[in-house]
Amino acid sequence: MQLKRKHASMLALAAMLSAAAAGAAYGADDLDARIAALPPGPDTDAIVLGRNITFDTPHYAPGHVSGNAISCASCHIGGGMQAKASPWGGITGVMPSYSGRSATVESLSQRINNCFVRSENGTPLAFDSPEMNGLLAYMAFLSRGVTGGDFVPGRGMGKIANIAKMTPDRAHGQAIYTQRCASCHGANGEGMRSGGTFSIPPLWGEASYNIGASMARLSPAAAFIKNNMPLGQGGTLTDQEAVDVAAYVTQQPRPDYPPKVNDWPKGGKPADARY
């Protein structure tokens, strides 16, 4: 009974946090219902912790986000359930996998920590920590029913066709940002805070992701913007508009990532890397 009460209270808090983070608009209600149907016990507690970390990383993984208050769900919309917002369904069946950036075969735990040190501009989780095990359990839960080696539809963030042949227009991107993005993300990319954490993530500045993050690159940022932004209106910008907004946002000041000197040791660094 105590476990059930604890489980229910954690889910209630998770639901409130997801609503504050706009997660509920992307299937978080269904997600919570699925988790609530699980039998109480340590495995379910780990899944709940992973879900809570995803929607409110600063609260549930304190000390690992540095001055950054971004949550995993800021990019993995809907807690890893949104197509073309780097969904997590099936991820446990395709990892470990090779990364050209590190020139090594990386485990899922290593990939998670890449997000903590780059996208969160923070510090890595211990591989045997409750937080790491919670995230792994949550990703495994989202991967249930997905054939090993497969992935849910909408893997990654999609791509902008012929982006290499397009000419980004930062001035036009700034104008679109002002019209379509600034009402949520702020005129200076500062985001929107609620209760000390960000309900809307900052897009540049010291509280944002660092230059080592994938979202600091033009191509991934443009694809994410095209398919997911403005929030709830993904697909309403043209390819050129998405590229222009990405060109404006990615060139704004953001934290450095000193270990970047070790990236792509065998070559192949993308042309749009910020370093």
mmCIF file with all atom_site columns, C-alpha atoms in Angstrom, residues 58 112 115 214:
data_model
loop_
_atom_site.group_PDB
_atom_site.id
_atom_site.type_symbol
_atom_site.label_atom_id
_atom_site.label_alt_id
_atom_site.label_comp_id
_atom_site.label_asym_id
_atom_site.label_entity_id
_atom_site.label_seq_id
_atom_site.pdbx_PDB_ins_code
_atom_site.Cartn_x
_atom_site.Cartn_y
_atom_site.Cartn_z
_atom_site.occupancy
_atom_site.B_iso_or_equiv
_atom_site.pdbx_formal_charge
_atom_site.auth_seq_id
_atom_site.auth_comp_id
_atom_site.auth_asym_id
_atom_site.auth_atom_id
_atom_site.pdbx_PDB_model_num
ATOM 1 C CA . PRO A 1 58  ? 17.150 20.195 -12.735 1.00 0.00 ? 58  PRO A CA 1
ATOM 2 C CA . ILE A 1 112 ? 22.972 9.950  -22.259 1.00 0.00 ? 112 ILE A CA 1
ATOM 3 C CA . CYS A 1 115 ? 23.540 15.088 -23.514 1.00 0.00 ? 115 CYS A CA 1
ATOM 4 C CA . SER A 1 214 ? 23.987 18.949 -31.822 1.00 0.00 ? 214 SER A CA 1
#
